[in-house]
Structures are given as structure tokens and as C-alpha cells.
Coordinates of C-alpha atoms in Angstrom, one line a residue:
Chain A
M1 CA 6.2 -14.4 1.3
T2 CA 3.2 -16.7 1.5
R3 CA 4.8 -18.5 4.4
A4 CA 5.6 -15.2 6.1
Q5 CA 2.0 -14.2 5.6
R6 CA 0.9 -17.3 7.4
G7 CA 3.0 -16.5 10.4
D8 CA 6.3 -18.3 9.6
E9 CA 8.9 -16.3 11.5
E10 CA 11.8 -17.9 9.7
A11 CA 10.3 -16.9 6.4
F12 CA 9.8 -13.4 7.6
A13 CA 13.4 -13.2 8.8
S14 CA 14.5 -14.0 5.2
L15 CA 12.2 -11.3 3.9
A16 CA 13.4 -8.8 6.5
V17 CA 17.0 -9.5 5.5
A18 CA 16.1 -9.0 1.9
V19 CA 14.4 -5.7 2.3
G20 CA 15.9 -4.3 5.5
D21 CA 18.9 -2.6 3.9
R22 CA 17.0 -0.6 1.3
L23 CA 14.3 0.4 3.7
H24 CA 17.0 1.6 6.1
A25 CA 18.8 3.5 3.4
V26 CA 15.6 5.3 2.4
A27 CA 14.6 6.0 6.0
H28 CA 18.0 7.5 6.7
R29 CA 17.8 9.7 3.6
I30 CA 14.4 11.0 4.6
L31 CA 15.1 11.5 8.3
R32 CA 18.8 12.5 8.1
D33 CA 19.4 10.9 11.5
I34 CA 20.9 7.5 12.1
D35 CA 19.0 6.8 15.3
L36 CA 15.6 7.9 13.9
A37 CA 16.2 6.0 10.7
E38 CA 16.9 2.8 12.7
D39 CA 13.8 3.3 14.8
A40 CA 11.7 4.0 11.7
T41 CA 13.1 0.9 9.9
Q42 CA 12.4 -1.2 12.9
Q43 CA 8.8 0.1 13.2
A44 CA 8.3 -0.4 9.5
L45 CA 9.5 -4.0 9.6
L46 CA 7.2 -4.8 12.5
A47 CA 4.3 -3.2 10.7
I48 CA 5.1 -5.3 7.7
W49 CA 5.0 -8.4 9.8
Q50 CA 1.7 -7.4 11.4
D51 CA -0.1 -6.4 8.2
L52 CA 1.4 -8.9 5.9
P53 CA -1.5 -11.3 6.0
Q54 CA -3.7 -8.5 4.7
L55 CA -1.5 -7.9 1.6
R56 CA -3.4 -9.7 -1.1
D57 CA -1.2 -9.1 -4.1
P58 CA 2.5 -10.1 -3.4
A59 CA 3.5 -8.2 -6.5
R60 CA 2.7 -5.0 -4.7
F61 CA 4.9 -5.8 -1.7
D62 CA 7.5 -3.3 -2.7
A63 CA 5.2 -0.3 -2.9
W64 CA 3.3 -1.4 0.2
S65 CA 6.5 -1.8 2.3
Y66 CA 7.7 1.6 1.3
R67 CA 4.4 3.1 2.2
L68 CA 4.7 1.6 5.7
L69 CA 8.2 2.9 5.9
V70 CA 7.2 6.4 5.0
R71 CA 4.5 6.2 7.6
A72 CA 7.1 5.2 10.2
C73 CA 9.2 8.1 9.1
Y74 CA 6.3 10.5 9.7
A75 CA 6.0 9.1 13.2
E76 CA 9.7 9.4 13.9
G77 CA 9.8 12.8 12.3
R78 CA 7.1 14.0 14.7
K79 CA 9.1 12.8 17.6
S80 CA 12.2 14.6 16.4
R81 CA 10.4 17.9 16.0
Q82 CA 9.6 17.8 19.7
W83 CA 13.3 18.3 20.6
S84 CA 15.2 19.4 17.5
P85 CA 16.4 22.9 17.5
N86 CA 14.9 25.4 15.1
M87 CA 17.4 25.7 12.3
R88 CA 17.9 28.7 10.2
L89 CA 19.8 29.0 6.9
L90 CA 22.9 31.2 7.3
P91 CA 25.2 32.3 4.5
S92 CA 28.6 30.8 4.5
D93 CA 31.9 32.5 3.7
E94 CA 33.0 29.5 1.5
P95 CA 32.0 30.2 -2.1
M96 CA 30.5 27.7 -4.4
Q97 CA 33.1 26.0 -6.6
A98 CA 33.4 27.6 -9.9
D99 CA 33.0 24.4 -11.9
G100 CA 29.6 23.9 -10.2
S101 CA 30.6 20.6 -8.6
D102 CA 29.1 19.8 -5.3
S103 CA 31.3 21.0 -2.5
I104 CA 31.3 20.4 1.2
V105 CA 29.4 23.7 1.4
D106 CA 26.8 22.5 -1.0
R107 CA 26.3 19.4 1.1
D108 CA 26.1 21.4 4.3
Q109 CA 23.6 23.8 2.7
L110 CA 21.6 21.0 1.2
E111 CA 21.5 19.3 4.6
R112 CA 20.0 22.4 6.2
G113 CA 17.7 23.1 3.3
F114 CA 16.5 19.5 3.3
R115 CA 15.9 19.4 7.1
R116 CA 13.6 22.4 6.6
L117 CA 11.3 20.4 4.3
S118 CA 8.4 18.4 5.7
I119 CA 8.6 14.6 5.7
D120 CA 6.0 14.6 2.8
H121 CA 8.4 16.6 0.7
R122 CA 11.5 14.8 1.7
A123 CA 9.9 11.4 0.9
V124 CA 9.1 12.5 -2.6
V125 CA 12.7 13.8 -3.2
V126 CA 14.2 10.6 -1.9
L127 CA 11.9 8.3 -3.8
H128 CA 12.4 10.2 -7.0
H129 CA 16.1 11.2 -6.9
Y130 CA 17.5 8.3 -4.8
L131 CA 15.4 5.4 -5.9
D132 CA 14.8 6.9 -9.3
W133 CA 11.1 6.2 -9.2
P134 CA 8.7 7.8 -11.6
L135 CA 6.2 10.2 -10.2
D136 CA 3.2 7.9 -10.8
R137 CA 4.8 5.1 -8.9
I138 CA 5.5 7.5 -6.0
A139 CA 1.9 8.6 -6.1
E140 CA 0.7 5.0 -5.9
T141 CA 3.1 4.2 -3.0
L142 CA 2.2 7.3 -1.0
G143 CA -1.5 7.1 -1.8
V144 CA -1.7 10.6 -3.1
P145 CA -2.6 12.0 -6.6
A146 CA 0.3 12.3 -9.1
G147 CA -0.3 16.1 -9.2
T148 CA 0.4 16.3 -5.5
V149 CA 3.6 14.4 -5.9
R150 CA 4.6 16.7 -8.8
S151 CA 3.8 19.8 -6.7
R152 CA 5.7 18.5 -3.7
L153 CA 8.7 17.7 -5.8
H154 CA 8.7 21.1 -7.4
H155 CA 8.4 22.8 -4.0
A156 CA 11.1 20.7 -2.5
M157 CA 13.5 21.2 -5.3
R158 CA 12.9 24.9 -5.3
G159 CA 13.7 25.0 -1.6
L160 CA 16.9 23.0 -2.1
R161 CA 17.9 25.3 -5.0
A162 CA 17.3 28.3 -2.8
A163 CA 19.5 26.8 -0.1
L164 CA 22.3 26.3 -2.6
D165 CA 21.9 29.8 -4.0
A166 CA 21.9 31.3 -0.6
D167 CA 25.3 29.9 -0.2
A168 CA 26.5 31.2 -3.5
R169 CA 25.6 34.8 -2.7
P170 CA 28.4 36.9 -1.4
P171 CA 28.3 37.7 2.3
A172 CA 26.6 41.0 3.1
R173 CA 29.8 42.8 4.1
E174 CA 31.4 42.1 0.7
V175 CA 28.4 43.7 -1.0
A176 CA 28.7 46.7 1.2
Q177 CA 32.4 47.2 0.2
Chain B
M1 CA 22.6 31.0 -9.5
S2 CA 22.1 27.2 -9.8
S3 CA 20.3 25.8 -12.7
D4 CA 17.6 23.2 -12.2
R5 CA 19.9 20.7 -13.7
D6 CA 22.7 21.6 -11.3
T7 CA 20.4 21.3 -8.4
T8 CA 19.1 17.9 -9.5
R9 CA 22.7 16.6 -10.0
I10 CA 23.9 17.9 -6.7
V11 CA 20.9 16.5 -4.8
R12 CA 21.3 13.1 -6.5
S13 CA 25.0 13.0 -5.7
W14 CA 24.3 14.1 -2.1
L15 CA 21.7 11.4 -1.6
L16 CA 24.1 8.7 -2.5
D17 CA 26.0 9.4 0.7
G18 CA 24.8 7.6 3.7
P19 CA 24.3 4.1 5.1
T20 CA 23.1 1.4 2.9
E21 CA 23.0 -1.5 5.4
L22 CA 20.7 -2.1 8.2
P23 CA 22.7 -2.9 11.4
D24 CA 22.3 -6.5 12.6
R25 CA 21.2 -5.3 16.0
V26 CA 18.1 -3.6 14.5
L27 CA 17.2 -6.7 12.5
D28 CA 17.7 -8.8 15.6
A29 CA 15.5 -6.5 17.6
V30 CA 12.7 -6.8 15.1
L31 CA 13.0 -10.6 15.0
D32 CA 13.0 -10.8 18.8
Q33 CA 9.7 -8.9 18.9
L34 CA 7.9 -11.2 16.4
P35 CA 6.6 -13.8 18.9
S36 CA 5.0 -11.0 20.9
T37 CA 3.7 -9.1 17.9
H38 CA 0.5 -10.7 16.6
Q39 CA -0.1 -10.7 13.0
G40 CA -3.3 -9.1 11.8
R41 CA -6.0 -11.6 10.7
A42 CA -6.0 -12.3 7.0
T43 CA -9.1 -10.7 5.7
W44 CA -9.6 -12.0 2.2
W45 CA -12.5 -12.5 -0.2
P46 CA -14.1 -11.2 -2.5
A47 CA -14.2 -8.2 -4.4
R48 CA -11.6 -5.9 -5.4
R49 CA -12.7 -2.9 -7.3
L50 CA -13.7 -3.9 -10.8
S51 CA -10.6 -2.4 -12.4
H52 CA -8.4 -4.6 -10.2
M53 CA -10.5 -7.7 -10.5
N54 CA -9.2 -10.7 -12.3
T55 CA -11.2 -12.6 -14.8
P56 CA -13.3 -15.0 -12.8
M57 CA -14.6 -12.3 -10.6
R58 CA -15.4 -10.1 -13.5
F59 CA -17.3 -13.0 -15.0
A60 CA -19.0 -13.6 -11.8
L61 CA -20.1 -10.1 -11.2
G62 CA -21.0 -9.7 -14.9
A63 CA -23.2 -12.8 -14.5
V64 CA -24.6 -11.3 -11.3
A65 CA -25.4 -8.0 -13.0
I66 CA -27.3 -9.9 -15.7
V67 CA -29.2 -11.9 -13.2
I68 CA -30.1 -8.9 -11.1
A69 CA -31.1 -7.0 -14.2
V70 CA -33.3 -9.9 -15.3
V71 CA -34.8 -10.2 -11.8
L72 CA -35.5 -6.5 -11.6
G73 CA -36.7 -6.4 -15.2
I74 CA -39.2 -9.1 -14.5
N75 CA -40.4 -7.4 -11.3
L76 CA -40.7 -4.1 -13.1
L77 CA -42.6 -5.6 -16.0
G78 CA -44.8 -7.5 -13.6
S79 CA -45.7 -4.2 -11.9
N80 CA -46.6 -2.5 -15.2
I81 CA -48.5 -5.3 -16.8
G82 CA -51.6 -6.8 -15.3
G83 CA -52.7 -4.2 -12.9
P84 CA -51.7 -3.9 -9.3
S85 CA -48.2 -4.7 -8.3
P86 CA -47.8 -8.3 -7.2
T87 CA -47.0 -8.7 -3.6
P88 CA -43.6 -10.3 -3.1
T89 CA -44.0 -14.0 -2.4
P90 CA -42.6 -14.7 1.0
A91 CA -40.3 -17.7 1.2
P92 CA -42.1 -20.8 2.5
S93 CA -41.9 -20.9 6.3
G94 CA -38.9 -22.9 7.4
A95 CA -37.5 -23.1 3.9
S96 CA -35.1 -20.1 4.2
E97 CA -31.6 -21.1 3.6
E98 CA -30.2 -17.7 4.6
P99 CA -28.2 -19.1 7.5
V100 CA -26.6 -21.5 5.1
V101 CA -25.6 -18.6 2.9
R102 CA -24.2 -16.6 5.8
A103 CA -22.3 -19.6 7.1
W104 CA -20.8 -20.1 3.6
I105 CA -19.8 -16.4 3.5
D106 CA -18.1 -16.7 6.9
A107 CA -16.2 -19.8 5.7
V108 CA -15.0 -18.0 2.6
N109 CA -14.0 -15.0 4.7
E110 CA -11.9 -17.5 6.6
R111 CA -10.3 -18.7 3.4
D112 CA -12.0 -22.0 3.5
Q113 CA -11.0 -23.5 0.2
E114 CA -13.9 -26.0 0.1
A115 CA -16.4 -23.2 0.5
A116 CA -14.8 -21.2 -2.4
T117 CA -14.6 -24.2 -4.6
A118 CA -18.3 -24.9 -4.2
V119 CA -19.2 -21.9 -6.4
M120 CA -16.6 -22.4 -9.1
S121 CA -16.8 -24.0 -12.4
D122 CA -14.7 -27.0 -13.3
R123 CA -12.2 -24.7 -15.1
V124 CA -11.7 -21.0 -14.3
V125 CA -9.5 -18.4 -16.0
V126 CA -7.3 -16.7 -13.4
S127 CA -5.0 -14.0 -14.7
D128 CA -5.3 -15.3 -18.3
T129 CA -4.5 -18.9 -17.2
T130 CA -7.0 -21.6 -17.1
L131 CA -6.9 -23.4 -13.8
E132 CA -8.8 -26.4 -12.4
R133 CA -11.3 -25.3 -9.8
E134 CA -9.3 -26.3 -6.8
E135 CA -6.3 -24.4 -7.8
A136 CA -8.4 -21.5 -9.0
A137 CA -10.1 -21.3 -5.6
R138 CA -6.7 -21.4 -3.9
T139 CA -5.3 -18.7 -6.1
I140 CA -8.3 -16.5 -5.7
L141 CA -8.4 -16.9 -2.0
E142 CA -4.8 -15.7 -1.8
T143 CA -5.6 -12.4 -3.3
W144 CA -9.1 -11.3 -2.3
C145 CA -10.5 -9.2 0.5
P146 CA -13.3 -10.0 2.8
M147 CA -16.8 -8.9 2.6
D148 CA -19.1 -7.5 5.2
V149 CA -22.5 -8.7 4.4
L150 CA -25.1 -6.0 4.2
S151 CA -28.1 -8.1 3.2
V152 CA -29.1 -11.6 2.0
Q153 CA -32.2 -11.6 0.0
R154 CA -34.0 -14.6 -1.4
V155 CA -35.2 -14.3 -5.0
G156 CA -36.8 -17.5 -6.2
D157 CA -34.3 -20.3 -5.8
S158 CA -31.3 -18.0 -5.5
Y159 CA -30.0 -15.6 -2.9
I160 CA -28.7 -12.2 -3.7
V161 CA -25.9 -11.2 -1.3
E162 CA -25.2 -7.5 -1.0
A163 CA -21.8 -6.9 0.5
A164 CA -19.3 -4.2 1.2
F165 CA -15.7 -4.9 0.2
V166 CA -12.7 -3.4 1.8
E167 CA -9.4 -2.5 0.3
D168 CA -7.1 0.4 0.1
D169 CA -5.6 1.8 -3.1
L170 CA -2.7 -0.7 -3.0
G171 CA -5.1 -3.5 -3.0
T172 CA -4.4 -4.2 0.6
C173 CA -7.3 -5.4 2.8
T174 CA -7.5 -2.7 5.4
A175 CA -10.2 -2.8 8.0
G176 CA -12.1 0.5 8.1
V177 CA -11.2 1.5 4.6
P178 CA -14.4 2.5 2.8
G179 CA -14.9 -0.1 0.1
T180 CA -17.1 -0.7 -2.8
T181 CA -20.5 -2.3 -2.5
G182 CA -21.4 -5.1 -4.8
M183 CA -23.8 -8.0 -5.1
F184 CA -23.6 -11.6 -6.2
V185 CA -25.9 -14.5 -6.4
V186 CA -25.6 -18.0 -5.0
E187 CA -27.9 -21.0 -4.9
V188 CA -28.5 -23.4 -2.1
V189 CA -28.9 -27.0 -3.2
D190 CA -29.5 -29.8 -0.6
G191 CA -28.6 -27.4 2.2
K192 CA -25.3 -26.4 0.7
V193 CA -24.3 -23.3 -1.3
S194 CA -23.8 -24.4 -4.8
R195 CA -22.1 -22.8 -7.8
L196 CA -23.2 -19.6 -9.3
P197 CA -26.3 -20.0 -11.4

């Protein structure tokens, strides 16, 4: 890392190979779009290259790189909002599986529910439930108080739960009968 | 209705789906852009916030605080004892070494190891490890932010440097991030900045 900090492109290439996969995996889970995720990862890696000389403590590289990635996701997310259709949650006829296991419908509903969340909320969900990070680490990475992270996670999970429950409700016509 | 536990389990399972590898073409595109993407300038030295500081800087600032307290205490006592406040004694004309101090600060901001070594003891404790001064200077320069000098004030044979330090909450040196303001003392001996008094 020290060599990369001093402008060694070969050293940075090794670093990019080492971190590229996990950054991309997180970007995709936040943005839910393969093209946007690739763009965000590319922007994050370039930002890492640019700002690496200013990172004083290599032990904090991980948190720092994810912060840059989330910033890149914000930027890509803003772009996507300019053209993405306004999505609305619709009830489906396929019921939730009786054993509670996640069905295709769950995933579809989660996808819709997740896309309605802001990038702030998505990032917290992904860092906590995908990377298994504790809330204080997420707070440090995102540069926000731990209480804010807790609140975002609560709000996001409530939204996702509502999305799943909306699917579990019987269609309106069944109720009428 | 889903329980919280169900929701968490389903969300976690759902998040496992998706790509886990960055396509080579994206990596190649990044590496292709490196030559035309300039790295930011390393802006190191000195102070992190006290809670983040490692041992030598804590010692240094601790010593500085004591020196400043002594200087201020003497001045205060001087003003209370013996009648009228003494007029600050101006430095002898032509004797100001302030440019030397400022040049030294510039050198340290540029991570000049010789400049950093000049103010260090023979052995310095860095992160609980005792290092020779050269190695200690190198280690410290690798982790510290720059300072923007606010003032350099001569007090006797020493110079009190007041500086603003920049860093964000990840300990990254980020220009424009409001930082802490601190002071430290250096001496100039034979036209060179010498170790902390």
C-alpha cells in the first residue's frame, strides 16, 4: 500500500485486484443494477487511487475504501433517479410460502421494497446484513453517528418487512368474496 | 405477518444473490486511467486529534502545553508583581529566525525526514515500540497530517508555532476539513530548527 500511495501503478493494480471484487459486490447490492454497480466501483477505485496518498493510517484502508464506494454509489444513484421509472408496490397473487422460506415472490417484493429506499438506507442494510458489520463500524465508515445508523437500519427493515407483508396479504377481490 | 427474525433471514438470504466478482474489463478501465489521473498530494504532518495521537506526539504536545503554561504563568505573574505590565521585549533586529521555522515547517509538510528527525530525541516510543529517531521520524511522517501555520511567535529562545491541523474522522488528511488547532515549541540553534526543548 505504501508503494501505491507513492504513485506505483503496479502496486495499485495489485491492491485494486484485492479489493475490487468485494467493492463491486457491495456496490451491486446497494444499487441493484449491474451497469451502475460497475460504474460506481470504477469511480471508487479511481477515487482510492487519487486520495490514497492522503490516507495516513493503512489500517483504516478498509473503512475508508468503503466510504469512497458508498459516495460513488450516491453519485450513481442520483444519475439513475433521473431516468428510472417511478415504482409502486403492487400486491401479487402468489401467496407467501407457508413455511416462511423466501420464495421468488419474496425476492421480487424485496427487490421493489429495497429500490424504494434511499441510498443511505440501502448502504446500512448491505453493510450490516451482507458484510455483517456491527453498527459502530458502519457509523465510522459512513461518518455518521451510531444512532443515525440504527435509525436508518430500523426504518429500512421496517420498509422491507412491509414489502414482504404486502405480498402476504390476500388480494382485495378475495377479501370481498 | 412476517416477524422481524423472518425479515432479517429473508433479507440476508436475498443479499447473498448477485455478482461477487468485478469484471476484468472494469478493472482494466481503471488501470488504463491511472496515468492520466493524478494522485492528490500527500499532506502529512503533524497533529491528529489528541485521541488519535500516538505516544510521541502526545509527549510533544504535553511538553508544549507545559512550556506554554510556564511562559504564560511567568508573564501573568510578571504583570501582577512589580507594578506596570512589562512591555514585551522585541526580538533583536535581524535576529528573528522565523523564516527558518517556517522553512522547517514546509519541509516537514513535504515529509522531509531530515527535518522531522531534527526535533526528535534519540529514541522515541511509537505505538508502544521504542524506535531510533530516524525510524521514528519515518514512521511518524507516514501517518500524520499537514499543518497550516497560523502564527509563529518568538518567546525567548524558542518559537511557539500555532497551527491548524486537518483530518477527517477516518484520520484521513482531507483538505478543507475543519481541524483542530494546536501549538508546539521549537528552538533554533545555529540557524537550524533543533529538537523540542
